[in-house]
mmCIF file of C-alpha atoms in Angstrom:
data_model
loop_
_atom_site.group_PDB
_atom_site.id
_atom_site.type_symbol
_atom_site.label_atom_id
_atom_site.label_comp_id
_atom_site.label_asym_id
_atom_site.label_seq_id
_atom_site.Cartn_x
_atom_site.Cartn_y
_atom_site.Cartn_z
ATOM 1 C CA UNK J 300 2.411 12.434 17.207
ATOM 2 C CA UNK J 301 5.256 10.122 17.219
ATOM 3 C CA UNK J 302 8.768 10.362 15.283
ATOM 4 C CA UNK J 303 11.016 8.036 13.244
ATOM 5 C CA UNK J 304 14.390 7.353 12.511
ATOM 6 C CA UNK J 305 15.936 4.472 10.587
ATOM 7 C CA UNK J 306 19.703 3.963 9.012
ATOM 8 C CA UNK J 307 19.216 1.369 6.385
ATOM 9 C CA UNK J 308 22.528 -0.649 5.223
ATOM 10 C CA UNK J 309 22.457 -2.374 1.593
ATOM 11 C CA UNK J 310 25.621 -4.461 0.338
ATOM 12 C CA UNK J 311 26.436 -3.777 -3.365
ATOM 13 C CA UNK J 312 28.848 -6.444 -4.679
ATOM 14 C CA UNK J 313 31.042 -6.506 -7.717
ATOM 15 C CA UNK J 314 31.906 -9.562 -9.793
ATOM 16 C CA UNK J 315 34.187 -11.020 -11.541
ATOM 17 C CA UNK J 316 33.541 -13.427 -14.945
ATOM 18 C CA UNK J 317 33.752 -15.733 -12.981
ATOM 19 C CA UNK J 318 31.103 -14.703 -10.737
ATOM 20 C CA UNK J 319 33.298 -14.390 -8.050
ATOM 21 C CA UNK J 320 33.014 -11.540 -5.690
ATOM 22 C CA UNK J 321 35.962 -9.011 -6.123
ATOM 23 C CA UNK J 322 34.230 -5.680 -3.844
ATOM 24 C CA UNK J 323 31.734 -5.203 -1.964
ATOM 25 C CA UNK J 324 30.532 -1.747 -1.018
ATOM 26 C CA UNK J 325 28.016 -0.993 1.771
ATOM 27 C CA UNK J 326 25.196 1.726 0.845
ATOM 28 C CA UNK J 327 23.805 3.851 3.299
ATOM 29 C CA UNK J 328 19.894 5.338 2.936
ATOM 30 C CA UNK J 329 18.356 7.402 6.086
ATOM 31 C CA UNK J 330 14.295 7.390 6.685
ATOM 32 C CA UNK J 331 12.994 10.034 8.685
ATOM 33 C CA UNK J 332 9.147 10.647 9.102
ATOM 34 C CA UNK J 333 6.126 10.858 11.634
ATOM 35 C CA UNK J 334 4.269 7.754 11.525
ATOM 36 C CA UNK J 335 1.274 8.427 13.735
ATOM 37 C CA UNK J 336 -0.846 11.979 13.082
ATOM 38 C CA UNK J 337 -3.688 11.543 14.831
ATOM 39 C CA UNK J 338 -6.642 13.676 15.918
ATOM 40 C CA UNK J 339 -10.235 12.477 17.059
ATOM 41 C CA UNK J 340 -12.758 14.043 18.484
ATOM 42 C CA UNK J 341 -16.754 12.355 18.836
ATOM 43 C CA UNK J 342 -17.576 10.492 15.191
ATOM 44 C CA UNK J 343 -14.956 12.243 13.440
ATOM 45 C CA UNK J 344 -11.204 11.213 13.704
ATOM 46 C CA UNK J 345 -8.356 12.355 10.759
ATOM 47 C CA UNK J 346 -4.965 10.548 10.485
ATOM 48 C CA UNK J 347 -1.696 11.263 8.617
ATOM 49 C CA UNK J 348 1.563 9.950 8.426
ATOM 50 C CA UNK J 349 4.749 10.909 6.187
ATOM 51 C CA UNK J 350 8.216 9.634 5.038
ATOM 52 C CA UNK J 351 11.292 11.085 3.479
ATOM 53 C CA UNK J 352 13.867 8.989 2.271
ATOM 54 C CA UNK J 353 17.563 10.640 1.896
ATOM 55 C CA UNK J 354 21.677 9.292 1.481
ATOM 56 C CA UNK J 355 22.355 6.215 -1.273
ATOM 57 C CA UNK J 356 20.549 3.408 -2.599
ATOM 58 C CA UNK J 357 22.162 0.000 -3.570
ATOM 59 C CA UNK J 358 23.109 1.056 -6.766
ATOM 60 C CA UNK J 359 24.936 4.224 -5.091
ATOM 61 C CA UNK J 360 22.279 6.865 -6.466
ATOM 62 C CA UNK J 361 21.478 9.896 -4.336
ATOM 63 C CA UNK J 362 17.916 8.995 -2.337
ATOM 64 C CA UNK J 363 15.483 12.139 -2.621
ATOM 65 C CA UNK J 364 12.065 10.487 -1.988
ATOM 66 C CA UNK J 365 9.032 10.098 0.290
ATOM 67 C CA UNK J 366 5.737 8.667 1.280
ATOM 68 C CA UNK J 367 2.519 10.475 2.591
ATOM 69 C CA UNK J 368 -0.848 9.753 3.412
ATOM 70 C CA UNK J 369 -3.510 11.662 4.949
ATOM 71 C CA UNK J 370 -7.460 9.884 5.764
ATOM 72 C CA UNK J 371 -10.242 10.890 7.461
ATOM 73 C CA UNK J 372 -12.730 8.528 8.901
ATOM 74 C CA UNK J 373 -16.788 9.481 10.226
ATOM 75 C CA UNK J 374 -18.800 6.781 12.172
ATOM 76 C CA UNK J 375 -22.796 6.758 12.058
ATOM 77 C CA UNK J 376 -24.326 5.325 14.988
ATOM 78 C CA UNK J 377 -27.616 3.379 14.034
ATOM 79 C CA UNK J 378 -28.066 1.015 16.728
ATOM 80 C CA UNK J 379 -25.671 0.797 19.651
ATOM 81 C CA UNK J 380 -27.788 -1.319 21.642
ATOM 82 C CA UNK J 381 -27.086 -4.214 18.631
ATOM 83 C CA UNK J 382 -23.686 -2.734 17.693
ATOM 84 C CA UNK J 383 -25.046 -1.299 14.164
ATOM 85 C CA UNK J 384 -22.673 1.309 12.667
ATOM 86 C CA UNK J 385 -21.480 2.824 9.443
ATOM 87 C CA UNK J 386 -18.034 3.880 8.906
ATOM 88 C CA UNK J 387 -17.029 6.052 6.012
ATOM 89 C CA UNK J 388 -13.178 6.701 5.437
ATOM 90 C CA UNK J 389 -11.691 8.809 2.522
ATOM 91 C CA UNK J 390 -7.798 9.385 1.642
ATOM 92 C CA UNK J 391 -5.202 9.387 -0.106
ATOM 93 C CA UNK J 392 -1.571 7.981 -0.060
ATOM 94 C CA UNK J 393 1.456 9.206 -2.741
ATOM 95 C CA UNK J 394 4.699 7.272 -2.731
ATOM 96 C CA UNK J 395 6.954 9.539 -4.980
ATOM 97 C CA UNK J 396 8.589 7.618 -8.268
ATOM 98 C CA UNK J 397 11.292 8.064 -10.770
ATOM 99 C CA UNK J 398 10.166 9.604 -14.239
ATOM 100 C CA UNK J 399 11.220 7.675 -16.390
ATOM 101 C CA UNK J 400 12.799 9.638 -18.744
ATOM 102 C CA UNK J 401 15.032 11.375 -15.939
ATOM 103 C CA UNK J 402 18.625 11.655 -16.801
ATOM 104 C CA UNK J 403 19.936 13.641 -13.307
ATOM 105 C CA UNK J 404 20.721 10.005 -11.730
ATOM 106 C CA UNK J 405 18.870 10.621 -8.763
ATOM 107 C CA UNK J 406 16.577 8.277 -7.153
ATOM 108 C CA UNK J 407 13.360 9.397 -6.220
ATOM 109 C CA UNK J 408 11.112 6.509 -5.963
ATOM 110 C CA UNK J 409 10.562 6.080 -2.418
ATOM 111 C CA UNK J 410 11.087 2.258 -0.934
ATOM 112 C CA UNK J 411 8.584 1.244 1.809
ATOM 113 C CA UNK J 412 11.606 -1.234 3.856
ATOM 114 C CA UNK J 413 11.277 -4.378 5.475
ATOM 115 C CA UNK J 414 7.339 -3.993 6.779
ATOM 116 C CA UNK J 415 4.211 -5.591 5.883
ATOM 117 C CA UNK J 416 2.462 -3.418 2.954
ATOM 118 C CA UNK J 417 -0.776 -5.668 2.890
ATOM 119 C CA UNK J 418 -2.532 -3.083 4.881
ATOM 120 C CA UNK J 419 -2.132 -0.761 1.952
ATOM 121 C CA UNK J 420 -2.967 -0.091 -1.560
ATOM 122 C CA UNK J 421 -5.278 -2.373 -1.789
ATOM 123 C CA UNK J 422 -5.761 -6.267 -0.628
ATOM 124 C CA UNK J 423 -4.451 -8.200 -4.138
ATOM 125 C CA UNK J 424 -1.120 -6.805 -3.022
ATOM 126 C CA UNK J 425 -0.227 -5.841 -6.474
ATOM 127 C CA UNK J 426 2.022 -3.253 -5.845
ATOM 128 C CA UNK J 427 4.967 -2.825 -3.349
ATOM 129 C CA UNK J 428 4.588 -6.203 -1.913
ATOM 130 C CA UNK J 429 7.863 -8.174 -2.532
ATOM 131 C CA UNK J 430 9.420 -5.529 -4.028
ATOM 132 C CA UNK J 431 7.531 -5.538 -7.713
ATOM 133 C CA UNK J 432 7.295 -1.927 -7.544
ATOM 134 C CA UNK J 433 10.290 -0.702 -6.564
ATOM 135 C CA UNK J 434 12.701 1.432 -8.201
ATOM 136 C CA UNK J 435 9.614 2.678 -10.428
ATOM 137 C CA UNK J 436 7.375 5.726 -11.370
ATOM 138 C CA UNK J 437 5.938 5.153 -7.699
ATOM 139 C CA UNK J 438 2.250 5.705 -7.039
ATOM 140 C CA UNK J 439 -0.639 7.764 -6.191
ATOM 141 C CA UNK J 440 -3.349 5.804 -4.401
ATOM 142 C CA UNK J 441 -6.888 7.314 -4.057
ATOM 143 C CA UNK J 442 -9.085 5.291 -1.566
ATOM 144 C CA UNK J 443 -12.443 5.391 -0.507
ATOM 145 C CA UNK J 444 -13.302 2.483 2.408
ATOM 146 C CA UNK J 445 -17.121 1.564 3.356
ATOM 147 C CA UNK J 446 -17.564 -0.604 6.516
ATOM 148 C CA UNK J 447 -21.159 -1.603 7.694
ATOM 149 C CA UNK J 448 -21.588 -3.204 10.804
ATOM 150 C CA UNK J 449 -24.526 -5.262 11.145
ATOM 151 C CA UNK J 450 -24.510 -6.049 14.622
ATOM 152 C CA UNK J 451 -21.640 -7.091 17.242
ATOM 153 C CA UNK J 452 -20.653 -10.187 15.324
ATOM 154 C CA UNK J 453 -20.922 -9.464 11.798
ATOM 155 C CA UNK J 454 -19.790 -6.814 9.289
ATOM 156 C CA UNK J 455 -19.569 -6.074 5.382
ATOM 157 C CA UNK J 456 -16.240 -3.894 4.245
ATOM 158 C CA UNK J 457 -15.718 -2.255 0.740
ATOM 159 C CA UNK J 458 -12.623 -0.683 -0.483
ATOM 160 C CA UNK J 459 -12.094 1.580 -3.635
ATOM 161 C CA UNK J 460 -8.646 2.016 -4.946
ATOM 162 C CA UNK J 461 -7.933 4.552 -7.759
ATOM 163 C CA UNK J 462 -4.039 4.364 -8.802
ATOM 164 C CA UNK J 463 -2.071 6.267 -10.806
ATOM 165 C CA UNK J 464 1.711 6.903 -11.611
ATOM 166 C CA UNK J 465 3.602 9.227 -9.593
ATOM 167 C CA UNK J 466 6.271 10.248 -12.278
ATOM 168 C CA UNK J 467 5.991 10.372 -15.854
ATOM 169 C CA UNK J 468 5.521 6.982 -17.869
ATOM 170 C CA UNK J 469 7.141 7.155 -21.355
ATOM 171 C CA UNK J 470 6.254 5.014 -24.114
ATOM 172 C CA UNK J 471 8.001 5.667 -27.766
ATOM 173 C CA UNK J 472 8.943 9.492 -26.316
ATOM 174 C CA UNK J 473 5.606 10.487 -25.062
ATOM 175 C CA UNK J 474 3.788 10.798 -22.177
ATOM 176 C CA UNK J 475 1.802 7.872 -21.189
ATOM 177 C CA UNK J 476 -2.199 8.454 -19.475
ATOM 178 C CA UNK J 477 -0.906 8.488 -15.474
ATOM 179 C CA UNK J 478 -4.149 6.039 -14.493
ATOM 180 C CA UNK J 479 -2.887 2.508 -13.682
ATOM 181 C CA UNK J 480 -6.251 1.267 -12.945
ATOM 182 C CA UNK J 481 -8.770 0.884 -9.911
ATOM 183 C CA UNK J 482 -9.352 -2.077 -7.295
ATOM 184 C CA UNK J 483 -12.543 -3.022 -5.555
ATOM 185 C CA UNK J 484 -11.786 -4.868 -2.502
ATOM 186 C CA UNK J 485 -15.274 -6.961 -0.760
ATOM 187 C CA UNK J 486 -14.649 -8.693 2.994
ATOM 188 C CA UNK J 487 -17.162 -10.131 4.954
ATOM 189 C CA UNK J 488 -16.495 -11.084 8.696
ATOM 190 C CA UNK J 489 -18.760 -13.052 11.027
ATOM 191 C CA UNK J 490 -17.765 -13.855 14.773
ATOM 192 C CA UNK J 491 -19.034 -17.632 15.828
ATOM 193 C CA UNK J 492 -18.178 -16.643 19.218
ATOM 194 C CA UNK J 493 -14.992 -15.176 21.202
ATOM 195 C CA UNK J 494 -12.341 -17.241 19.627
ATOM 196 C CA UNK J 495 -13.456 -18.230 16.191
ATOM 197 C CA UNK J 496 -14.290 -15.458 13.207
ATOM 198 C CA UNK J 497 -15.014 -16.880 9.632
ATOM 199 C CA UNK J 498 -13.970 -14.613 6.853
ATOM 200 C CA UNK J 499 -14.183 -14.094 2.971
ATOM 201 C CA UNK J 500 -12.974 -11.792 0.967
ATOM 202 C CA UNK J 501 -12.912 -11.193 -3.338
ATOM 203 C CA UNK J 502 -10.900 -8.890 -5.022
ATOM 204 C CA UNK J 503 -11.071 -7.397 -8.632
ATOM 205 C CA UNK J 504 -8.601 -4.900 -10.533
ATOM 206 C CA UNK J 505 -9.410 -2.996 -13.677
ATOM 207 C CA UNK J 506 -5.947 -2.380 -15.111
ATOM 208 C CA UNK J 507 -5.486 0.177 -17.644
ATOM 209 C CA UNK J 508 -3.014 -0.004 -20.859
ATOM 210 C CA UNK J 509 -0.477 2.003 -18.840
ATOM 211 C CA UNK J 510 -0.579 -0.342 -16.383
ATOM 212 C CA UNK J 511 0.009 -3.632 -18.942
ATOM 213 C CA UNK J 512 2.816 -1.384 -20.313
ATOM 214 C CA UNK J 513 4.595 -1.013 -17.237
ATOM 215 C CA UNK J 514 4.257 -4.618 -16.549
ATOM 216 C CA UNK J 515 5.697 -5.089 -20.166
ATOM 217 C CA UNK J 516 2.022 -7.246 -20.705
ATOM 218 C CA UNK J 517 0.946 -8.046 -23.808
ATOM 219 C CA UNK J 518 -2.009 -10.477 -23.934
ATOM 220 C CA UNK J 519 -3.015 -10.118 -19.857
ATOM 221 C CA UNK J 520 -6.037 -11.698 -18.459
ATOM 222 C CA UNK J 521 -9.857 -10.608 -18.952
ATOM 223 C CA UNK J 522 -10.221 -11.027 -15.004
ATOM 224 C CA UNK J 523 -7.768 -9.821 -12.780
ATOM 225 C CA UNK J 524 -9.067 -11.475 -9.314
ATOM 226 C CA UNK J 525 -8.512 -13.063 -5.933
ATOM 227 C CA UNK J 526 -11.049 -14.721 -3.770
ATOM 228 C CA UNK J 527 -10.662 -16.204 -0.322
ATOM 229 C CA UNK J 528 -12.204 -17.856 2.626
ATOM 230 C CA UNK J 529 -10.609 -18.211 6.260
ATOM 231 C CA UNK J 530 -11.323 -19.219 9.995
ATOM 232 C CA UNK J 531 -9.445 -17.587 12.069
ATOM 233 C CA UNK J 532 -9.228 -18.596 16.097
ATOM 234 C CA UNK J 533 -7.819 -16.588 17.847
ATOM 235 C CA UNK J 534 -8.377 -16.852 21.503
ATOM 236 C CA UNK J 535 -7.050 -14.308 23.889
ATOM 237 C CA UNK J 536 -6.904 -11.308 21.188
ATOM 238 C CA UNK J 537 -8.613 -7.972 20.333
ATOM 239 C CA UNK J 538 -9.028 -8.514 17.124
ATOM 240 C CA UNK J 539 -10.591 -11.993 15.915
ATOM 241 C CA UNK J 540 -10.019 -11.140 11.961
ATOM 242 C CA UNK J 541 -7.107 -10.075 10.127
ATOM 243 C CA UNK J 542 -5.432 -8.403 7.204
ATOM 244 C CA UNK J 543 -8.637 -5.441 7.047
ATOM 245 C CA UNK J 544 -7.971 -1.989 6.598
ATOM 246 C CA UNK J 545 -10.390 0.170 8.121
#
């Protein structure tokens, strides 16, 4: 188990109509969690980590929010002699959001600072990468990862996302379905040899009209998709692939 602290500092300025800078106030938010839960034990192994988010946000709104995740994770053996395993994992990750009919003025939508969030919530990145999501209804991301390893040098990954709001969506005064849609997330990694790993990938989300609301979308896409291929050399590191959650 390990412990975190972190004092974030945001500058809120004022302008004038000129759009010249007449204040500036500095905005203090506090994140306190355990980022590593950890217990394993033979096949099985079960991880957790959680977030609370307190003080100010830019705006200077009182912070009352937070991030958990729990996952556990069973390996299957088939041939160690070639390296052949199955891996199942199944969690679950809730970042909390602001309803958005909620009139108390207090921010609740947590805000995942500064790190990479490719690792989570599935590979397209549609979420809390860049920022897109913040300041929202947050989310509730239920996950379900399959990784097959053929042998030592190759392996097939699948991800499942399902997502859903956090807080309330409102629409016209009423209560919107919470479902924002579900992700399936393919990889495929092969290892040429100690340095050099080719990878591909292809992504696909199935949004839902609460989704396409919240996104203010009107006419969006038939396919919502990203494919990739990479090489990746990497000499001198544990890992020859990147950007797989397992």
């Amino acid at each position: 188990v390990s412990a975190f602290l972190w004092n974030n500092g945001l500058e809120q300025q004022q302008l004038d109509s000129l759009g010249e800078v007449t204040k500036r106030t500095m905005r203090y938010s506090q994140t306190i969690g355990l980022p590593t839960i950890k217990y394993e034990r033979k096949r099985f192994m079960a991880n957790a980590y959680g977030y609370f988010q307190v003080g100010q946000d830019r705006s200077g709104n009182d912070m009352q929010a937070y991030d958990a995740s729990a996952w556990v994770t069973y390996t299957v053996p088939m041939d160690t002699t070639k390296g052949s395993a199955f891996r199942m994992t199944l969690g679950a990750e809730v970042l909390s959001g602001t309803a958005q009919d909620a009139t108390d003025k207090v921010n609740r939508s947590y805000a995942p600072l500064y790190g990479t969030a490719h690792a989570f919530n599935g590979y397209m990145d549609h979420f809390y990468v860049d920022g897109r999501w913040g300041n929202s209804v947050g989310l509730t991301d239920i996950f379900l990862r399959l990784r097959y390893d053929i042998d030592k040098r190759t392996l097939l990954s699948m991800n499942l996302h399902e997502f859903q709001a956090a807080a309330d969506v409102i629409k016209n005064g009423e209560r919107l379905d919470p479902r924002l849609g579900n992700e399936v997330d393919l990889s495929v990694v092969h290892l040429l040899n100690d340095v050099v790993a080719l990878q591909f990938g292809y992504s696909q989300l199935f949004a839902t009209g609460t989704l396409e609301h919240m996104e203010g979308v009107t006419d969006p896409a038939a396919l919502q998709n990203w494919a990739y291929a990479a090489v990746y050399y990497r000499p001198g590191m544990k890992s020859r692939y990147a950007g797989l959650a397992f």
